């Protein structure tokens, strides 16, 4: 049986939607006991499709909450709050992604929680952080992409700004939360000292803007939408081929020479407009893009991919979801895995990215239904659970409407 890197670690997870559940998913996949604490009706992402056919459970929710135990608590009741405090006493992590001010109102802020467990590592994921002028604002991915500059950089110059497709602010801030948590855990292992970890989606998007930041701070240039073109590398773009599109990235002068010789156009190497990467960037839109498009348009996706593969030039076809899921790479990397849902049976979830040689992750259980593990986690008898449900302190799938 494989060793579990985070076995023995206990996480109290009050997060909802995406960034927090994505972060705590890593801990659950690597063996930590993650107890997901939801409000009585379940957290908001349970209403986001697609939905499993038999149970009606959200597979969006299911992807990011696998391997976790699920309980439900009404934190606005004195009894529910005390039951949460009892869980905190021997926990390693307390995780939440409320907007600023909410945790203090609920009496679950860092100062309160560390009074119960002084060594706790408290992770807060939010839209704007806990100490900013707009920390009180609610936030979703599209808002953070808009306010931190990403929307203004995404899309084509003659069209409206476009959100990056998947929720990149949620996903990457979730990764930052997990990394921050592990750094804090390492520090605690050395010193015994817990701490507060604060990650904001606005900050996350700002950290991903690459040259757009120094372009302004160094040169005073406000970058604008540029389509698929990389303003600092050329050719680095998506080209139309006979049966779709292909991305090609010629990232340096060495690859440019290799590319020109391979496609039988060594004369491009002597063209003064294309001799260096800087010159190619300057002359891309006016000249080089047309050269590249004329060349690429002669081939199918497969033909162009095979040629560039042989030449050692980074290239890939633009694939739809069917093509991605059926690609041998997806299977080889175990990017879709099977888990058994108590009602729906076999369900596919996205796999684990970080492959560990000695302590591999495992996906062993489906995401819990509302209050599925109330009795186990709180040590309740059937009668005690029934009484707490009647009092509105806890709930389960059978006692609430999703």
Short mmCIF file of C-alpha atoms in Angstrom, two decimals:
data_model
loop_
_atom_site.label_atom_id
_atom_site.label_comp_id
_atom_site.label_asym_id
_atom_site.label_seq_id
_atom_site.Cartn_x
_atom_site.Cartn_y
_atom_site.Cartn_z
CA UNK A 1 0.00 0.00 0.00
CA UNK A 2 1.38 3.40 -1.03
CA UNK A 3 2.44 5.83 1.67
CA UNK A 4 0.23 8.91 2.02
CA UNK A 5 2.25 12.08 2.36
CA UNK A 6 -0.37 13.97 4.37
CA UNK A 7 -1.79 11.12 6.41
CA UNK A 8 -2.51 12.30 9.96
CA UNK A 9 -3.22 15.88 8.87
CA UNK A 10 -6.70 17.13 9.70
CA UNK A 11 -8.34 19.94 7.71
CA UNK A 12 -11.57 21.70 8.67
CA UNK A 13 -12.83 22.96 5.32
CA UNK A 14 -15.54 25.64 5.28
CA UNK A 15 -14.84 26.66 1.69
CA UNK A 16 -17.35 26.77 -1.13
CA UNK A 17 -17.51 27.29 -4.90
CA UNK A 18 -14.08 26.66 -6.39
CA UNK A 19 -10.85 28.23 -5.13
CA UNK A 20 -11.05 26.81 -1.59
CA UNK A 21 -12.40 23.36 -2.52
CA UNK A 22 -9.73 23.12 -5.23
CA UNK A 23 -7.03 23.86 -2.64
CA UNK A 24 -8.27 21.41 -0.02
CA UNK A 25 -8.75 18.77 -2.74
CA UNK A 26 -4.95 18.52 -2.98
CA UNK A 27 -4.74 17.76 0.74
CA UNK A 28 -7.48 15.12 0.49
CA UNK A 29 -5.87 13.48 -2.56
CA UNK A 30 -2.58 13.09 -0.68
CA UNK A 31 -4.11 11.50 2.39
CA UNK A 32 -5.20 14.29 4.74
CA UNK A 33 -8.52 13.95 6.54
CA UNK A 34 -10.53 16.82 5.06
CA UNK A 35 -13.85 17.48 6.77
CA UNK A 36 -16.02 19.63 4.54
CA UNK A 37 -18.42 21.70 6.63
CA UNK A 38 -21.43 22.97 4.65
CA UNK A 39 -24.51 25.01 5.52
CA UNK A 40 -27.68 22.96 5.95
CA UNK A 41 -28.72 23.14 2.29
CA UNK A 42 -25.25 22.42 0.98
CA UNK A 43 -22.76 24.86 -0.52
CA UNK A 44 -23.42 26.92 -3.65
CA UNK A 45 -21.57 24.80 -6.21
CA UNK A 46 -24.01 21.94 -5.65
CA UNK A 47 -26.40 23.91 -7.87
CA UNK A 48 -23.91 24.17 -10.76
CA UNK A 49 -24.18 21.59 -13.54
CA UNK A 50 -23.66 19.18 -15.07
CA UNK A 51 -25.66 16.89 -12.80
CA UNK A 52 -25.33 13.14 -12.34
CA UNK A 53 -28.24 11.22 -13.83
CA UNK A 54 -29.51 9.22 -10.84
CA UNK A 55 -28.73 11.31 -7.77
CA UNK A 56 -28.95 14.74 -9.37
CA UNK A 57 -25.70 15.64 -7.61
CA UNK A 58 -23.48 18.25 -9.24
CA UNK A 59 -20.48 16.76 -10.99
CA UNK A 60 -18.85 20.22 -10.80
CA UNK A 61 -19.04 19.88 -7.01
CA UNK A 62 -18.00 16.24 -7.27
CA UNK A 63 -14.77 16.96 -9.10
CA UNK A 64 -13.34 19.22 -6.40
CA UNK A 65 -14.66 17.56 -3.25
CA UNK A 66 -13.69 13.93 -3.78
CA UNK A 67 -11.89 12.14 -0.93
CA UNK A 68 -13.47 14.47 1.65
CA UNK A 69 -15.85 13.74 4.52
CA UNK A 70 -19.00 15.82 4.50
CA UNK A 71 -20.89 17.34 7.42
CA UNK A 72 -23.51 20.08 7.64
CA UNK A 73 -23.79 22.67 10.40
CA UNK A 74 -25.92 25.70 11.11
CA UNK A 75 -23.25 28.05 12.45
CA UNK A 76 -25.88 30.59 13.45
CA UNK A 77 -26.96 28.28 16.27
CA UNK A 78 -24.99 28.12 19.51
CA UNK A 79 -24.90 24.32 19.36
CA UNK A 80 -23.70 24.24 15.74
CA UNK A 81 -20.93 26.72 16.47
CA UNK A 82 -19.78 24.69 19.47
CA UNK A 83 -19.72 21.52 17.37
CA UNK A 84 -17.42 23.31 14.92
CA UNK A 85 -15.18 24.52 17.73
CA UNK A 86 -14.91 20.94 18.96
CA UNK A 87 -13.64 19.87 15.54
CA UNK A 88 -11.06 22.65 15.57
CA UNK A 89 -9.43 21.53 18.84
CA UNK A 90 -7.24 18.84 17.25
CA UNK A 91 -7.17 20.16 13.67
CA UNK A 92 -4.07 21.22 11.75
CA UNK A 93 -5.82 23.54 9.29
CA UNK A 94 -8.90 25.73 9.25
CA UNK A 95 -9.83 26.78 5.72
CA UNK A 96 -12.42 29.37 4.58
CA UNK A 97 -13.12 31.60 1.59
CA UNK A 98 -15.66 34.09 2.89
CA UNK A 99 -15.47 37.75 1.92
CA UNK A 100 -13.95 40.13 4.45
CA UNK A 101 -15.87 40.63 7.68
CA UNK A 102 -18.03 37.51 7.45
CA UNK A 103 -15.85 35.24 9.60
CA UNK A 104 -15.77 37.78 12.44
CA UNK A 105 -19.55 38.04 12.29
CA UNK A 106 -19.84 34.24 12.39
CA UNK A 107 -17.27 34.04 15.23
CA UNK A 108 -14.89 31.89 13.18
CA UNK A 109 -12.19 34.49 12.42
CA UNK A 110 -8.51 33.72 12.96
CA UNK A 111 -8.31 35.39 16.38
CA UNK A 112 -11.24 33.29 17.62
CA UNK A 113 -10.05 30.01 16.13
CA UNK A 114 -6.48 30.35 17.42
CA UNK A 115 -7.86 30.86 20.93
CA UNK A 116 -9.29 27.34 20.62
CA UNK A 117 -6.19 25.89 18.92
CA UNK A 118 -3.09 28.13 19.19
CA UNK A 119 -1.13 26.03 16.66
CA UNK A 120 -3.78 26.11 13.95
CA UNK A 121 -2.88 27.13 10.41
CA UNK A 122 -5.74 29.28 9.21
CA UNK A 123 -6.07 29.66 5.43
CA UNK A 124 -8.25 32.41 4.02
CA UNK A 125 -9.04 32.62 0.31
CA UNK A 126 -11.04 35.61 -0.88
CA UNK A 127 -11.52 37.98 -3.77
CA UNK A 128 -9.57 40.93 -2.37
CA UNK A 129 -7.77 39.78 0.76
CA UNK A 130 -8.50 40.52 4.39
CA UNK A 131 -6.78 43.91 4.75
CA UNK A 132 -7.65 45.83 1.58
CA UNK A 133 -10.00 48.79 0.99
CA UNK A 134 -12.46 46.49 -0.80
CA UNK A 135 -12.03 43.31 1.24
CA UNK A 136 -15.76 43.40 2.00
CA UNK A 137 -16.73 42.80 -1.63
CA UNK A 138 -17.94 39.43 -2.89
CA UNK A 139 -16.02 38.15 -5.89
CA UNK A 140 -16.17 35.56 -8.61
CA UNK A 141 -13.46 34.67 -11.12
CA UNK A 142 -14.75 37.00 -13.85
CA UNK A 143 -14.65 39.99 -11.48
CA UNK A 144 -11.04 39.37 -10.44
CA UNK A 145 -10.00 38.86 -14.07
CA UNK A 146 -11.67 42.17 -14.95
CA UNK A 147 -10.29 44.24 -12.08
CA UNK A 148 -6.72 42.86 -12.07
CA UNK A 149 -6.15 43.48 -15.77
CA UNK A 150 -6.52 40.10 -17.43
CA UNK A 151 -9.74 40.79 -19.37
CA UNK A 152 -8.23 43.89 -20.92
CA UNK A 153 -5.36 41.73 -22.22
CA UNK A 154 -7.47 38.85 -23.52
CA UNK A 155 -9.10 38.73 -26.95
CA UNK A 156 -8.56 40.67 -30.16
CA UNK A 157 -7.84 44.41 -30.38
CA UNK A 158 -10.93 45.18 -32.47
CA UNK A 159 -13.30 43.23 -30.21
CA UNK A 160 -14.62 43.40 -26.65
CA UNK A 161 -12.49 42.00 -23.80
CA UNK A 162 -12.87 38.27 -23.16
CA UNK A 163 -12.60 36.23 -19.96
CA UNK A 164 -10.03 33.45 -20.03
CA UNK A 165 -12.24 30.36 -20.48
CA UNK A 166 -11.78 28.30 -17.30
CA UNK A 167 -11.81 29.99 -13.89
CA UNK A 168 -8.10 30.71 -13.78
CA UNK A 169 -8.31 33.04 -10.76
CA UNK A 170 -10.05 30.34 -8.72
CA UNK A 171 -7.72 27.56 -9.79
CA UNK A 172 -4.44 29.40 -9.38
CA UNK A 173 -5.46 31.07 -6.12
CA UNK A 174 -6.36 27.56 -4.92
CA UNK A 175 -2.84 26.46 -5.79
CA UNK A 176 -1.40 29.49 -3.97
CA UNK A 177 -3.53 28.60 -0.94
CA UNK A 178 -2.22 25.03 -0.96
CA UNK A 179 1.39 26.16 -1.39
CA UNK A 180 1.02 28.74 1.37
CA UNK A 181 -0.53 26.12 3.63
CA UNK A 182 2.34 23.69 3.04
CA UNK A 183 4.91 26.42 3.70
CA UNK A 184 3.10 27.19 6.96
CA UNK A 185 3.05 23.49 7.83
CA UNK A 186 6.80 23.24 7.27
CA UNK A 187 7.33 26.30 9.48
CA UNK A 188 5.13 24.79 12.19
CA UNK A 189 7.04 21.51 12.02
CA UNK A 190 10.20 23.46 12.83
CA UNK A 191 8.85 25.92 15.39
CA UNK A 192 5.47 24.65 16.59
CA UNK A 193 3.96 27.98 15.52
CA UNK A 194 0.75 28.22 13.49
CA UNK A 195 -0.12 31.24 11.36
CA UNK A 196 -2.59 33.03 9.10
CA UNK A 197 -2.39 32.50 5.31
CA UNK A 198 -4.17 35.14 3.22
CA UNK A 199 -4.65 34.64 -0.56
CA UNK A 200 -6.72 36.91 -2.81
CA UNK A 201 -7.93 36.24 -6.36
CA UNK A 202 -7.11 39.84 -7.35
CA UNK A 203 -3.49 39.30 -6.26
CA UNK A 204 -3.42 35.96 -8.08
CA UNK A 205 -4.46 37.46 -11.41
CA UNK A 206 -2.00 40.35 -10.99
CA UNK A 207 0.80 37.81 -10.45
CA UNK A 208 0.01 36.17 -13.81
CA UNK A 209 0.24 39.27 -16.01
CA UNK A 210 3.86 38.72 -17.03
CA UNK A 211 5.30 41.56 -19.16
CA UNK A 212 2.17 43.70 -18.88
CA UNK A 213 3.37 44.86 -15.45
CA UNK A 214 6.97 45.84 -16.32
CA UNK A 215 5.82 47.21 -19.69
CA UNK A 216 3.99 49.85 -17.66
CA UNK A 217 6.31 50.25 -14.65
CA UNK A 218 9.46 50.43 -16.83
CA UNK A 219 8.26 51.93 -20.12
CA UNK A 220 4.88 53.46 -19.30
CA UNK A 221 3.18 51.30 -21.94
CA UNK A 222 -0.36 50.06 -21.27
CA UNK A 223 -0.60 46.68 -23.01
CA UNK A 224 -3.79 45.94 -24.91
CA UNK A 225 -5.50 42.89 -26.37
CA UNK A 226 -3.30 41.10 -28.86
CA UNK A 227 -5.22 37.97 -29.85
CA UNK A 228 -3.01 34.86 -29.74
CA UNK A 229 0.16 36.82 -30.41
CA UNK A 230 2.84 36.94 -27.73
CA UNK A 231 4.21 40.51 -27.75
CA UNK A 232 7.69 39.35 -26.69
CA UNK A 233 8.16 36.23 -28.88
CA UNK A 234 7.62 35.75 -32.63
CA UNK A 235 6.40 33.72 -34.35
CA UNK A 236 4.20 32.58 -31.47
CA UNK A 237 0.61 32.33 -32.64
CA UNK A 238 -2.33 30.20 -33.79
CA UNK A 239 -2.64 29.56 -37.52
CA UNK A 240 -5.52 28.37 -39.66
CA UNK A 241 -4.84 25.06 -41.40
CA UNK A 242 -6.94 22.99 -43.80
CA UNK A 243 -9.06 21.37 -41.09
CA UNK A 244 -8.81 23.68 -38.09
CA UNK A 245 -6.09 25.55 -36.25
CA UNK A 246 -2.60 24.85 -34.91
CA UNK A 247 -0.48 26.67 -32.34
CA UNK A 248 3.19 27.14 -33.18
CA UNK A 249 5.79 28.67 -30.89
CA UNK A 250 9.27 29.53 -32.21
CA UNK A 251 10.67 30.84 -28.97
CA UNK A 252 14.25 31.87 -29.76
CA UNK A 253 16.76 32.52 -32.55
CA UNK A 254 18.07 28.95 -32.51
CA UNK A 255 14.59 27.54 -33.07
CA UNK A 256 13.96 30.15 -35.78
CA UNK A 257 16.98 28.95 -37.74
CA UNK A 258 15.89 25.35 -37.26
CA UNK A 259 12.36 26.18 -38.37
CA UNK A 260 13.37 28.10 -41.51
CA UNK A 261 15.76 25.39 -42.65
CA UNK A 262 13.26 22.62 -41.99
CA UNK A 263 10.44 24.21 -44.00
CA UNK A 264 12.81 24.94 -46.89
CA UNK A 265 12.89 28.72 -46.53
CA UNK A 266 16.47 29.56 -45.49
CA UNK A 267 16.06 32.95 -47.19
CA UNK A 268 13.97 34.04 -44.20
CA UNK A 269 17.16 33.91 -42.13
CA UNK A 270 18.70 36.60 -44.30
CA UNK A 271 15.67 38.88 -44.18
CA UNK A 272 16.68 41.93 -42.14
CA UNK A 273 13.17 42.16 -40.67
CA UNK A 274 13.42 38.70 -39.06
CA UNK A 275 17.07 38.36 -37.99
CA UNK A 276 16.43 38.57 -34.24
CA UNK A 277 13.49 37.84 -32.00
CA UNK A 278 13.09 41.55 -31.29
CA UNK A 279 12.92 42.34 -35.00
CA UNK A 280 10.50 39.50 -35.61
CA UNK A 281 8.20 40.88 -32.90
CA UNK A 282 8.39 44.37 -34.41
CA UNK A 283 7.58 43.08 -37.90
CA UNK A 284 5.24 40.25 -37.02
CA UNK A 285 1.89 41.86 -37.75
CA UNK A 286 3.10 43.73 -40.84
CA UNK A 287 5.03 40.90 -42.50
CA UNK A 288 5.89 37.70 -40.68
CA UNK A 289 2.34 36.70 -39.74
CA UNK A 290 1.37 36.49 -43.43
CA UNK A 291 4.44 34.38 -44.19
CA UNK A 292 3.58 31.98 -41.39
CA UNK A 293 -0.10 31.78 -42.32
CA UNK A 294 0.67 31.06 -45.97
CA UNK A 295 2.97 28.23 -44.93
CA UNK A 296 0.62 26.72 -42.32
CA UNK A 297 -2.45 26.92 -44.59
CA UNK A 298 -1.03 24.25 -46.89
CA UNK A 299 -1.39 21.48 -44.30
CA UNK A 300 -3.85 19.65 -42.09
CA UNK A 301 -3.51 19.69 -38.30
CA UNK A 302 -1.93 16.23 -38.33
CA UNK A 303 0.51 17.04 -41.13
CA UNK A 304 1.70 20.25 -39.50
CA UNK A 305 1.94 18.62 -36.07
CA UNK A 306 3.99 15.71 -37.45
CA UNK A 307 6.36 18.03 -39.31
CA UNK A 308 6.99 20.26 -36.33
CA UNK A 309 7.39 17.22 -34.11
CA UNK A 310 10.09 15.93 -36.43
CA UNK A 311 11.75 19.36 -36.54
CA UNK A 312 11.66 19.77 -32.75
CA UNK A 313 9.51 22.92 -32.91
CA UNK A 314 6.81 23.39 -30.24
CA UNK A 315 3.45 22.88 -31.94
CA UNK A 316 0.00 21.54 -31.12
CA UNK A 317 -3.40 21.37 -32.79
CA UNK A 318 -6.30 23.29 -31.29
CA UNK A 319 -8.42 20.42 -29.96
CA UNK A 320 -12.01 20.30 -28.74
CA UNK A 321 -12.99 18.48 -25.56
CA UNK A 322 -13.75 15.21 -27.35
CA UNK A 323 -10.33 15.24 -28.97
CA UNK A 324 -8.62 16.08 -25.68
CA UNK A 325 -10.36 13.34 -23.71
CA UNK A 326 -9.70 10.74 -26.41
CA UNK A 327 -6.05 11.76 -26.87
CA UNK A 328 -3.51 9.10 -25.79
CA UNK A 329 -1.77 11.73 -23.66
CA UNK A 330 -4.84 12.09 -21.45
CA UNK A 331 -5.02 8.36 -20.83
CA UNK A 332 -1.27 7.97 -20.33
CA UNK A 333 -1.23 10.67 -17.66
CA UNK A 334 -4.33 9.34 -15.83
CA UNK A 335 -6.12 12.65 -16.23
CA UNK A 336 -9.54 11.01 -15.95
CA UNK A 337 -10.10 8.58 -13.09
CA UNK A 338 -13.05 6.53 -11.91
CA UNK A 339 -14.67 6.73 -8.49
CA UNK A 340 -17.72 4.99 -7.06
CA UNK A 341 -20.64 7.25 -6.16
CA UNK A 342 -23.10 5.75 -3.61
CA UNK A 343 -26.07 6.34 -5.96
CA UNK A 344 -24.68 6.89 -9.45
CA UNK A 345 -22.03 4.16 -9.35
CA UNK A 346 -19.05 4.69 -11.63
CA UNK A 347 -18.28 8.40 -12.08
CA UNK A 348 -15.32 10.01 -13.82
CA UNK A 349 -13.38 12.84 -12.17
CA UNK A 350 -10.30 14.75 -13.22
CA UNK A 351 -7.06 13.10 -12.19
CA UNK A 352 -4.07 14.30 -10.18
CA UNK A 353 -1.42 16.48 -11.79
CA UNK A 354 1.59 16.09 -9.46
CA UNK A 355 2.80 12.50 -9.83
CA UNK A 356 4.81 11.48 -6.75
CA UNK A 357 7.14 8.49 -6.88
CA UNK A 358 6.98 7.55 -3.19
CA UNK A 359 3.74 9.12 -1.97
CA UNK A 360 1.31 9.12 -4.89
CA UNK A 361 -2.12 10.66 -4.56
CA UNK A 362 -5.19 8.45 -4.53
CA UNK A 363 -8.81 9.16 -5.34
CA UNK A 364 -10.75 6.66 -3.28
CA UNK A 365 -14.15 8.16 -2.51
CA UNK A 366 -16.67 10.31 -4.34
CA UNK A 367 -17.59 13.74 -3.03
CA UNK A 368 -19.91 13.44 -0.03
CA UNK A 369 -23.60 14.19 -0.23
CA UNK A 370 -24.96 16.81 2.19
CA UNK A 371 -24.26 15.74 5.77
CA UNK A 372 -23.20 12.27 4.65
CA UNK A 373 -20.66 11.86 7.47
CA UNK A 374 -22.43 13.73 10.28
CA UNK A 375 -22.75 10.72 12.53
CA UNK A 376 -19.17 9.52 12.03
CA UNK A 377 -17.46 12.89 12.39
CA UNK A 378 -19.52 14.13 15.34
CA UNK A 379 -19.87 10.71 16.99
CA UNK A 380 -23.68 10.78 16.91
CA UNK A 381 -26.17 8.00 17.37
CA UNK A 382 -29.13 7.80 15.00
CA UNK A 383 -31.35 9.34 17.66
CA UNK A 384 -28.92 12.19 18.39
CA UNK A 385 -28.61 12.95 14.68
CA UNK A 386 -32.38 12.95 14.27
CA UNK A 387 -32.80 15.33 17.21
CA UNK A 388 -30.15 17.75 15.89
CA UNK A 389 -31.85 17.76 12.49
CA UNK A 390 -35.17 18.61 14.11
CA UNK A 391 -33.47 21.47 15.97
CA UNK A 392 -32.02 22.82 12.71
CA UNK A 393 -28.41 22.29 13.78
CA UNK A 394 -27.43 19.72 11.13
CA UNK A 395 -28.99 18.31 7.97
CA UNK A 396 -28.45 15.50 5.48
CA UNK A 397 -29.39 14.87 1.86
CA UNK A 398 -32.57 13.13 2.95
CA UNK A 399 -33.66 16.11 5.05
CA UNK A 400 -32.94 19.03 2.71
CA UNK A 401 -33.89 20.07 -0.78
CA UNK A 402 -30.99 20.80 -3.10
#
